[in-house]
Structures are given as structure tokens and as C-alpha cells.
Amino acid sequence: MAQAHLQIDLSALQNNWRALDAHSATGVETAATVKANGYGLGAGHVAHALAHAGARRFFVAVAEEGLAVRAAIGPDLPIHVYSGHMDGDARILRDAKLIPMLNSVEQLTRHVEALPGHPFGIQLDSGMNRLGMEPAEWASVAQIVLGQRPVLLMSHLACSDEPDHSMNAQQLAQFHEMTEGTGLPRSLSATGGVLLGPEYHFEMTRPGIGLYGGAPFTSAQAVVRLSIPVIQTREVLAGESVGYGNSFIAPRDMQLATIAAGYADGIHRALSDKVTLWAGDVPCPLVGRVSMDLLTIDVSDAPEPPDWLDLLGPHQGVDDIAGLLDTIGYEILTGLGPRYARRYL
Ligand SMILES: *Cc1c(COP(=O)(O)O)cnc(C)c1O
């Protein structure tokens, strides 16, 4: 089999949830964000494992994502939808018992007309200008809305991965101003906000990336290991070229392994000539271009020809790869393709 293995350590995931939960006081609920198919790792498996660890509430981005989560966690635990109530969502919200986080008066109207009495929350814009009701909009409907008992008021921080950024305190103050005295449960923080400290926790936090082992939760346990099988090894002589465009010319005689993954699997072509894989503890640099389904790796330093090489594992995490590409671990994780055999530990 030439299928690469994406190993997902569910007990590390559970430990990360427990560790983030321990950052806030006992009375603060730690929910879990499992959008984008559980950050690419399989929403059903991830939600099921987190529910076993103690998570009692889940968040997805769009209503359709709620189905797999609902199937995995059973009928009772609440699932919230960040994008709120979009046109055509009523049936899925009702059947899967999802709670839309309403983002505008338009969504509010749609929701009460389509699903009167169905639970909802409200998303407020405290300064990020992405989703949620703005202060003036909220002020104009707050009294009526509060009479309908939303289950949660939430907002989202734009700069929580930079603890010293003045935007954090600014949004905190704005969120207080918009929600003080409502007596309703409130949530402001994702992973970054959990780490900012208790004044950011309110009644509920909703981390995502930290659960999956990514920054800014730097003490997280690694959750993913990506191991790619060797299809073929060959010797190349000094001066021979390797791969598309002849972009690599062997500077000396070398031992090369051709392995079964490429840019179609989320291994960005921009990693050509840049990244190192690992044969156990031995670093083995990628040479030449990343192809759609294949990589060529210099395994000259491996004591014996390896059968597998790790791109992600104990020596290298998603944030290390992200650093090479000037992006963030979230993008690497959610970009891991569908062709891997996902194996759950
Ligand atoms: C994605 C998201 C989260 C989780 O964020 P992380 O940084 O992954 O912890 C929380 N809230 C909202 C609104 C989000 O979009």
C-alpha cells in the first residue's frame, strides 16, 4: 500500500482539552471548536473523544458540519454554529438540534420566523469586524432579544495570539459594555484568549487549535504524526538531476527515496528544497520539487534504507512547517488532504 498514514493521537487531544480546561476556574465551561472537520482530523472522531474527556458543548462553522458531530456525540450535548442561521438552514438546525449564533438582525428575523422557540445564541462584534452584531445594531434590538432568552452571548478576539496587543483589552471592554447586566452566559475566548487569563474567560471558552496541538498553546501535546511510505530508493551520482525542471542537481553521490505524498495531500509545492523529513531520529532533506503525489528525499544519512519517513511527528510539528511557508499551523493542519489513511490512537 502506498497510502501515507496520518496518525491521530486522541489521548493527546483529550489531554490538551483537560490542560486548557485547567487554565480556567472550575465554574467556567470549556467547550470545543471542531469546525472544518475537526481541523482536518475527522470531526466525528475528535468530538467523540472530547466528549469522553468531559467537553459538554461543541462549535462548528456551518450548519452542515453539525451533522457529523451530532452523529458522534448523541442527541443531548449542544452544538453551536458560528455562521448563524443562513437561508435554507432551518431544517438542518431543527433535525440535528443545532444552535445558531445569530450574527445580524436579518438572521434574527429569519430564525424567529422559521423556527420559533428553537434555541439560539447571539454573536456580537467587539471590534474584529468579521461576524456579529455591531454595538449600535445590538443596542437597537437587545431588549427584545433578551426577552427571548438567548442561550449564549459571544464575541471573538482578533489578536489573542499576541498577549501584549492593546486590541485585547479594547475588545474585552467593548464586550463588557455590550453584555453587562444581561445575566446570560458569555464567551469571548478561543485558545489564545484562554491563555490571556481569567478576565477573558467569562462563563465559557471555546478553544480549537490548542486541542489539536497548535500554537499559541505551546505546551500542547503533539496530536498528529504523518508517515509517508517509501516506494523506491535509488542511487544518484554527483551531477545527475532530480525531479521536475531539473531543479536539483546532486552535489555528490547520494541515496534518494521517492515517497508517496505530494501537494495534492497538502504538502505545499512551496516546500520544494526547503523541508526536512525524518527517518526515525535521522533528518533527511527533501530535494527538488514537490510533485502532486511524490516527494524525493535524500536518505544518504540513514543507517539503512527507511521504509517510512515522517513529515510530522516528534521532531517537527505543524507550526514548524507553517514557519517555512510564512503561514500558521491552522492552515497546514486543515490542509492535510483526504488521501491519507487516518488512524486513531
Ligand atoms: C475558529 C474559532 C474559534 C477557535 O479558535 P482557535 O484559535 O482555533 O482556538 C473560536 N471562535 C470562533 C468564532 C472561531 O471562528
Tab-separated table of C-alpha atoms and ligand atoms in Angstrom:
chain	number	residue	atom	x	y	z
A	1	MET	CA	0.000	0.000	0.000
A	2	ALA	CA	1.300	3.413	-0.948
A	3	GLN	CA	-1.119	5.338	1.213
A	4	ALA	CA	0.508	7.651	3.740
A	5	HIS	CA	-0.638	7.402	7.339
A	6	LEU	CA	-1.972	10.305	9.353
A	7	GLN	CA	-1.913	9.085	12.927
A	8	ILE	CA	-4.148	10.999	15.306
A	9	ASP	CA	-3.466	10.600	18.994
A	10	LEU	CA	-6.879	11.012	20.605
A	11	SER	CA	-5.481	10.719	24.112
A	12	ALA	CA	-3.124	13.650	23.406
A	13	LEU	CA	-6.181	15.545	22.132
A	14	GLN	CA	-8.042	14.727	25.332
A	15	ASN	CA	-5.047	15.770	27.435
A	16	ASN	CA	-4.890	19.079	25.588
A	17	TRP	CA	-8.583	19.699	26.321
A	18	ARG	CA	-8.019	18.891	30.008
A	19	ALA	CA	-4.972	21.166	30.127
A	20	LEU	CA	-6.879	24.073	28.555
A	21	ASP	CA	-9.840	23.376	30.857
A	22	ALA	CA	-7.454	23.604	33.824
A	23	HIS	CA	-6.495	27.154	32.742
A	24	SER	CA	-9.890	28.470	33.790
A	25	ALA	CA	-11.776	28.305	37.093
A	26	THR	CA	-13.995	25.301	37.831
A	27	GLY	CA	-17.168	27.260	37.124
A	28	VAL	CA	-16.032	28.119	33.601
A	29	GLU	CA	-17.197	25.687	30.931
A	30	THR	CA	-14.567	24.656	28.362
A	31	ALA	CA	-16.332	23.885	25.094
A	32	ALA	CA	-14.555	22.663	21.942
A	33	THR	CA	-14.358	24.100	18.446
A	34	VAL	CA	-14.474	21.251	15.912
A	35	LYS	CA	-15.130	23.182	12.705
A	36	ALA	CA	-13.530	22.314	9.353
A	37	ASN	CA	-13.920	18.600	10.032
A	38	GLY	CA	-12.216	18.866	13.408
A	39	TYR	CA	-9.354	20.962	11.961
A	40	GLY	CA	-8.910	18.295	9.306
A	41	LEU	CA	-8.586	15.374	11.703
A	42	GLY	CA	-12.142	13.983	11.474
A	43	ALA	CA	-14.911	15.858	13.314
A	44	GLY	CA	-16.729	12.716	14.422
A	45	HIS	CA	-13.708	11.028	15.995
A	46	VAL	CA	-12.487	14.249	17.538
A	47	ALA	CA	-15.867	15.236	19.025
A	48	HIS	CA	-16.465	11.745	20.370
A	49	ALA	CA	-13.071	11.694	22.102
A	50	LEU	CA	-13.542	15.193	23.514
A	51	ALA	CA	-16.983	14.317	24.850
A	52	HIS	CA	-15.355	11.394	26.672
A	53	ALA	CA	-12.746	13.743	28.117
A	54	GLY	CA	-15.510	15.952	29.500
A	55	ALA	CA	-16.377	18.530	26.815
A	56	ARG	CA	-20.090	19.289	27.036
A	57	ARG	CA	-20.542	21.712	24.141
A	58	PHE	CA	-19.247	21.991	20.590
A	59	PHE	CA	-18.880	24.694	17.960
A	60	VAL	CA	-18.844	24.320	14.165
A	61	ALA	CA	-18.577	26.930	11.402
A	62	VAL	CA	-21.527	25.971	9.181
A	63	ALA	CA	-24.710	24.043	9.923
A	64	GLU	CA	-23.838	21.096	7.659
A	65	GLU	CA	-20.752	20.392	9.771
A	66	GLY	CA	-23.008	19.841	12.749
A	67	LEU	CA	-24.376	16.585	11.310
A	68	ALA	CA	-21.211	14.528	11.750
A	69	VAL	CA	-20.721	15.967	15.220
A	70	ARG	CA	-24.301	15.218	16.207
A	71	ALA	CA	-23.941	11.635	14.973
A	72	ALA	CA	-20.764	11.226	17.029
A	73	ILE	CA	-21.908	12.690	20.349
A	74	GLY	CA	-25.535	11.622	20.541
A	75	PRO	CA	-28.675	13.722	20.896
A	76	ASP	CA	-28.054	15.673	24.077
A	77	LEU	CA	-24.914	17.833	24.037
A	78	PRO	CA	-25.375	21.276	22.471
A	79	ILE	CA	-23.704	22.146	19.164
A	80	HIS	CA	-23.414	25.807	18.135
A	81	VAL	CA	-22.977	27.216	14.623
A	82	TYR	CA	-20.753	30.287	14.226
A	83	SER	CA	-22.225	31.318	10.867
A	84	GLY	CA	-25.654	31.596	12.463
A	85	HIS	CA	-28.899	30.920	10.628
A	86	MET	CA	-28.444	31.146	6.863
A	87	ASP	CA	-31.187	30.906	4.292
A	88	GLY	CA	-32.069	27.217	3.904
A	89	ASP	CA	-30.636	26.140	7.279
A	90	ALA	CA	-33.912	25.732	9.190
A	91	ARG	CA	-34.382	22.054	8.569
A	92	ILE	CA	-30.845	21.006	9.437
A	93	LEU	CA	-30.807	23.229	12.537
A	94	ARG	CA	-34.029	21.611	13.719
A	95	ASP	CA	-33.257	17.997	12.807
A	96	ALA	CA	-29.716	17.998	14.206
A	97	LYS	CA	-30.667	20.224	17.150
A	98	LEU	CA	-28.061	22.882	16.338
A	99	ILE	CA	-27.904	26.297	17.993
A	100	PRO	CA	-27.210	29.110	15.521
A	101	MET	CA	-25.146	32.038	16.788
A	102	LEU	CA	-27.164	34.798	15.097
A	103	ASN	CA	-24.965	37.467	13.551
A	104	SER	CA	-27.378	40.162	12.394
A	105	VAL	CA	-30.921	41.422	12.704
A	106	GLU	CA	-31.553	39.775	9.343
A	107	GLN	CA	-30.536	36.369	10.751
A	108	LEU	CA	-32.535	37.031	13.899
A	109	THR	CA	-35.675	37.716	11.859
A	110	ARG	CA	-35.086	34.638	9.709
A	111	HIS	CA	-34.622	32.495	12.785
A	112	VAL	CA	-37.693	33.557	14.747
A	113	GLU	CA	-39.847	33.287	11.641
A	114	ALA	CA	-38.558	29.868	10.530
A	115	LEU	CA	-38.013	28.212	13.909
A	116	PRO	CA	-39.940	29.985	16.652
A	117	GLY	CA	-38.913	28.709	20.077
A	118	HIS	CA	-35.754	26.997	18.754
A	119	PRO	CA	-32.713	27.868	20.909
A	120	PHE	CA	-30.240	30.431	19.577
A	121	GLY	CA	-27.267	32.480	20.679
A	122	ILE	CA	-26.068	35.906	19.633
A	123	GLN	CA	-22.690	36.770	18.190
A	124	LEU	CA	-21.503	40.313	18.842
A	125	ASP	CA	-18.815	42.283	17.074
A	126	SER	CA	-16.475	43.698	19.705
A	127	GLY	CA	-14.077	45.130	17.127
A	128	MET	CA	-12.872	42.438	14.745
A	129	ASN	CA	-15.394	43.436	12.079
A	130	ARG	CA	-15.882	39.917	10.829
A	131	LEU	CA	-19.037	38.353	12.300
A	132	GLY	CA	-21.619	39.542	14.781
A	133	MET	CA	-23.902	42.471	15.552
A	134	GLU	CA	-22.230	45.842	15.907
A	135	PRO	CA	-22.784	47.846	19.085
A	136	ALA	CA	-25.461	50.140	17.613
A	137	GLU	CA	-27.298	47.264	15.936
A	138	TRP	CA	-27.238	45.275	19.160
A	139	ALA	CA	-28.424	48.259	21.202
A	140	SER	CA	-31.431	48.605	18.935
A	141	VAL	CA	-32.634	45.013	19.436
A	142	ALA	CA	-31.058	43.906	22.715
A	143	GLN	CA	-34.149	44.403	24.843
A	144	ILE	CA	-36.421	42.407	22.578
A	145	VAL	CA	-33.797	39.695	22.032
A	146	LEU	CA	-33.013	39.301	25.713
A	147	GLY	CA	-36.712	38.686	26.316
A	148	GLN	CA	-36.359	35.561	24.154
A	149	ARG	CA	-33.547	34.213	26.357
A	150	PRO	CA	-30.621	33.541	24.004
A	151	VAL	CA	-28.542	30.670	25.388
A	152	LEU	CA	-25.216	32.437	24.861
A	153	LEU	CA	-23.718	35.822	24.010
A	154	MET	CA	-20.332	35.567	22.330
A	155	SER	CA	-17.673	37.574	20.564
A	156	HIS	CA	-14.243	36.774	19.119
A	157	LEU	CA	-10.787	38.273	19.703
A	158	ALA	CA	-8.718	39.440	16.724
A	159	CYS	CA	-5.271	39.470	18.367
A	160	SER	CA	-5.388	36.962	21.220
A	161	ASP	CA	-2.230	35.221	19.963
A	162	GLU	CA	-0.378	38.460	20.838
A	163	PRO	CA	-0.876	38.837	24.596
A	164	ASP	CA	0.545	42.376	24.671
A	165	HIS	CA	-1.634	43.702	21.885
A	166	SER	CA	-3.834	46.580	23.032
A	167	MET	CA	-6.719	45.202	20.954
A	168	ASN	CA	-7.298	42.503	23.589
A	169	ALA	CA	-8.192	44.922	26.380
A	170	GLN	CA	-10.133	47.076	23.947
A	171	GLN	CA	-12.337	44.166	22.849
A	172	LEU	CA	-12.708	42.982	26.436
A	173	ALA	CA	-14.051	46.408	27.424
A	174	GLN	CA	-16.365	46.519	24.430
A	175	PHE	CA	-17.716	43.043	25.179
A	176	HIS	CA	-18.377	44.040	28.793
A	177	GLU	CA	-20.185	47.136	27.626
A	178	MET	CA	-22.400	45.127	25.268
A	179	THR	CA	-23.235	42.311	27.685
A	180	GLU	CA	-23.034	43.654	31.253
A	181	GLY	CA	-26.146	43.089	33.284
A	182	THR	CA	-27.768	40.643	30.867
A	183	GLY	CA	-27.344	37.743	33.282
A	184	LEU	CA	-26.731	35.437	30.299
A	185	PRO	CA	-23.790	33.072	29.745
A	186	ARG	CA	-20.999	34.741	27.800
A	187	SER	CA	-17.994	33.566	25.790
A	188	LEU	CA	-15.144	35.659	24.395
A	189	SER	CA	-12.166	33.331	24.161
A	190	ALA	CA	-10.743	30.764	21.776
A	191	THR	CA	-7.339	29.171	22.517
A	192	GLY	CA	-5.470	32.482	22.623
A	193	GLY	CA	-7.988	34.047	24.995
A	194	VAL	CA	-7.884	31.058	27.347
A	195	LEU	CA	-4.168	31.776	27.767
A	196	LEU	CA	-4.720	35.535	28.330
A	197	GLY	CA	-6.100	34.907	31.801
A	198	PRO	CA	-9.300	34.677	33.835
A	199	GLU	CA	-10.786	38.071	32.947
A	200	TYR	CA	-11.149	36.755	29.391
A	201	HIS	CA	-12.939	33.524	30.345
A	202	PHE	CA	-16.463	34.654	31.347
A	203	GLU	CA	-18.778	31.618	31.667
A	204	MET	CA	-17.432	29.651	28.705
A	205	THR	CA	-14.360	29.272	26.500
A	206	ARG	CA	-14.286	27.574	23.100
A	207	PRO	CA	-10.726	26.595	22.118
A	208	GLY	CA	-9.891	24.947	18.815
A	209	ILE	CA	-6.261	24.904	17.666
A	210	GLY	CA	-4.788	24.228	21.106
A	211	LEU	CA	-6.742	20.972	21.315
A	212	TYR	CA	-5.031	19.807	18.138
A	213	GLY	CA	-1.569	20.689	19.411
A	214	GLY	CA	-1.041	24.046	17.703
A	215	ALA	CA	0.297	27.481	18.708
A	216	PRO	CA	-0.394	29.612	20.649
A	217	PHE	CA	-0.835	26.689	23.102
A	218	THR	CA	2.876	25.940	23.068
A	219	SER	CA	2.754	23.381	25.884
A	220	ALA	CA	0.231	21.247	23.977
A	221	GLN	CA	0.957	17.579	23.338
A	222	ALA	CA	1.505	16.637	19.684
A	223	VAL	CA	-1.635	15.087	18.192
A	224	VAL	CA	-0.632	14.269	14.622
A	225	ARG	CA	2.056	12.166	13.042
A	226	LEU	CA	2.313	11.972	9.270
A	227	SER	CA	4.273	8.977	7.987
A	228	ILE	CA	4.852	8.510	4.275
A	229	PRO	CA	5.879	5.164	2.724
A	230	VAL	CA	8.940	4.803	0.517
A	231	ILE	CA	8.025	3.484	-2.944
A	232	GLN	CA	11.541	3.208	-4.299
A	233	THR	CA	15.119	4.083	-3.416
A	234	ARG	CA	17.904	4.756	-5.885
A	235	GLU	CA	21.449	5.928	-6.034
A	236	VAL	CA	22.145	9.122	-7.956
A	237	LEU	CA	25.620	10.197	-8.938
A	238	ALA	CA	27.111	13.629	-8.493
A	239	GLY	CA	25.877	15.866	-11.333
A	240	GLU	CA	22.613	13.963	-12.008
A	241	SER	CA	19.352	15.914	-11.894
A	242	VAL	CA	16.275	15.072	-9.850
A	243	GLY	CA	12.592	15.715	-10.496
A	244	TYR	CA	10.617	18.289	-12.489
A	245	GLY	CA	12.539	21.152	-14.024
A	246	ASN	CA	15.872	19.548	-13.109
A	247	SER	CA	15.769	21.956	-10.175
A	248	PHE	CA	18.046	19.781	-8.040
A	249	ILE	CA	21.469	18.640	-9.223
A	250	ALA	CA	23.140	16.114	-6.925
A	251	PRO	CA	26.265	17.759	-5.450
A	252	ARG	CA	27.693	14.310	-4.648
A	253	ASP	CA	26.669	10.689	-4.940
A	254	MET	CA	23.529	10.221	-2.885
A	255	GLN	CA	20.860	7.752	-1.865
A	256	LEU	CA	17.354	9.025	-2.712
A	257	ALA	CA	13.961	7.744	-1.601
A	258	THR	CA	10.802	8.501	-3.564
A	259	ILE	CA	7.834	8.637	-1.203
A	260	ALA	CA	4.074	8.618	-1.681
A	261	ALA	CA	2.655	12.071	-0.897
A	262	GLY	CA	2.689	15.454	-2.577
A	263	TYR	CA	0.975	18.781	-2.995
A	264	ALA	CA	-2.379	17.074	-3.577
A	265	ASP	CA	-2.069	15.973	0.062
A	266	GLY	CA	-1.472	19.461	1.452
A	267	ILE	CA	2.322	19.318	1.240
A	268	HIS	CA	2.713	22.717	-0.382
A	269	ARG	CA	4.813	22.940	-3.509
A	270	ALA	CA	6.497	25.960	-1.928
A	271	LEU	CA	8.249	23.466	0.382
A	272	SER	CA	10.388	22.327	-2.576
A	273	ASP	CA	14.053	22.229	-1.491
A	274	LYS	CA	13.056	23.636	1.930
A	275	VAL	CA	11.759	20.958	4.263
A	276	THR	CA	13.302	18.076	6.175
A	277	LEU	CA	11.669	14.721	6.834
A	278	TRP	CA	12.732	12.208	9.445
A	279	ALA	CA	13.748	8.555	9.275
A	280	GLY	CA	13.284	7.881	12.960
A	281	ASP	CA	15.712	10.377	14.503
A	282	VAL	CA	17.726	10.981	11.325
A	283	PRO	CA	16.943	14.190	9.420
A	284	CYS	CA	16.515	13.615	5.679
A	285	PRO	CA	16.095	16.711	3.481
A	286	LEU	CA	13.616	16.913	0.645
A	287	VAL	CA	15.393	17.553	-2.671
A	288	GLY	CA	13.963	19.049	-5.826
A	289	ARG	CA	10.323	19.866	-6.438
A	290	VAL	CA	7.274	18.647	-4.596
A	291	SER	CA	5.135	16.758	-7.148
A	292	MET	CA	1.403	16.076	-6.922
A	293	ASP	CA	1.798	12.594	-5.421
A	294	LEU	CA	5.517	12.199	-4.785
A	295	LEU	CA	8.477	13.634	-2.909
A	296	THR	CA	12.162	12.822	-3.322
A	297	ILE	CA	14.166	12.654	-0.134
A	298	ASP	CA	17.892	12.452	0.486
A	299	VAL	CA	18.239	9.438	2.759
A	300	SER	CA	22.033	9.163	2.449
A	301	ASP	CA	22.450	9.679	6.213
A	302	ALA	CA	20.028	6.948	7.238
A	303	PRO	CA	21.934	3.899	8.521
A	304	GLU	CA	19.685	1.658	6.430
A	305	PRO	CA	17.149	2.443	3.698
A	306	PRO	CA	13.969	3.559	5.520
A	307	ASP	CA	10.503	2.159	4.719
A	308	TRP	CA	8.753	5.279	6.045
A	309	LEU	CA	9.611	8.936	6.511
A	310	ASP	CA	7.821	11.300	8.892
A	311	LEU	CA	6.877	14.797	7.811
A	312	LEU	CA	5.021	15.485	11.063
A	313	GLY	CA	5.977	13.804	14.303
A	314	PRO	CA	8.109	14.155	17.394
A	315	HIS	CA	10.769	16.194	15.559
A	316	GLN	CA	8.528	18.525	13.592
A	317	GLY	CA	5.030	19.887	14.147
A	318	VAL	CA	2.527	21.809	12.050
A	319	ASP	CA	3.893	25.119	13.332
A	320	ASP	CA	7.402	24.217	12.138
A	321	ILE	CA	6.068	23.549	8.641
A	322	ALA	CA	3.983	26.728	8.821
A	323	GLY	CA	7.127	28.692	9.687
A	324	LEU	CA	8.791	27.573	6.447
A	325	LEU	CA	5.799	28.831	4.471
A	326	ASP	CA	5.140	32.090	6.292
A	327	THR	CA	1.729	30.874	7.421
A	328	ILE	CA	0.118	29.433	10.554
A	329	GLY	CA	-0.271	25.867	11.848
A	330	TYR	CA	-4.055	26.088	11.343
A	331	GLU	CA	-3.572	26.238	7.592
A	332	ILE	CA	-1.198	23.262	7.497
A	333	LEU	CA	-3.472	21.150	9.702
A	334	THR	CA	-6.704	21.914	7.848
A	335	GLY	CA	-4.919	21.424	4.514
A	336	LEU	CA	-3.931	17.803	5.208
A	337	GLY	CA	-5.674	16.040	2.370
A	338	PRO	CA	-8.301	13.306	2.156
A	339	ARG	CA	-5.917	10.722	0.682
A	340	TYR	CA	-4.216	9.855	3.973
A	341	ALA	CA	-5.307	6.810	5.944
A	342	ARG	CA	-6.399	8.456	9.175
A	343	ARG	CA	-5.546	6.174	12.071
A	344	TYR	CA	-6.850	6.954	15.519
A	345	LEU	CA	-4.901	6.007	18.646
B	1	LIG	C1	-12.149	29.149	14.935
B	1	LIG	C2	-12.838	29.892	16.022
B	1	LIG	C3	-12.586	29.564	17.368
B	1	LIG	C4	-11.477	28.629	17.786
B	1	LIG	O1	-10.272	29.338	17.586
B	1	LIG	P1	-8.828	28.731	17.917
B	1	LIG	O2	-7.912	29.872	17.682
B	1	LIG	O3	-8.620	27.617	16.952
B	1	LIG	O4	-8.829	28.268	19.323
B	1	LIG	C5	-13.364	30.194	18.338
B	1	LIG	N1	-14.297	31.119	17.992
B	1	LIG	C6	-14.543	31.473	16.719
B	1	LIG	C7	-15.574	32.491	16.421
B	1	LIG	C8	-13.814	30.879	15.685
B	1	LIG	O5	-14.049	31.247	14.416
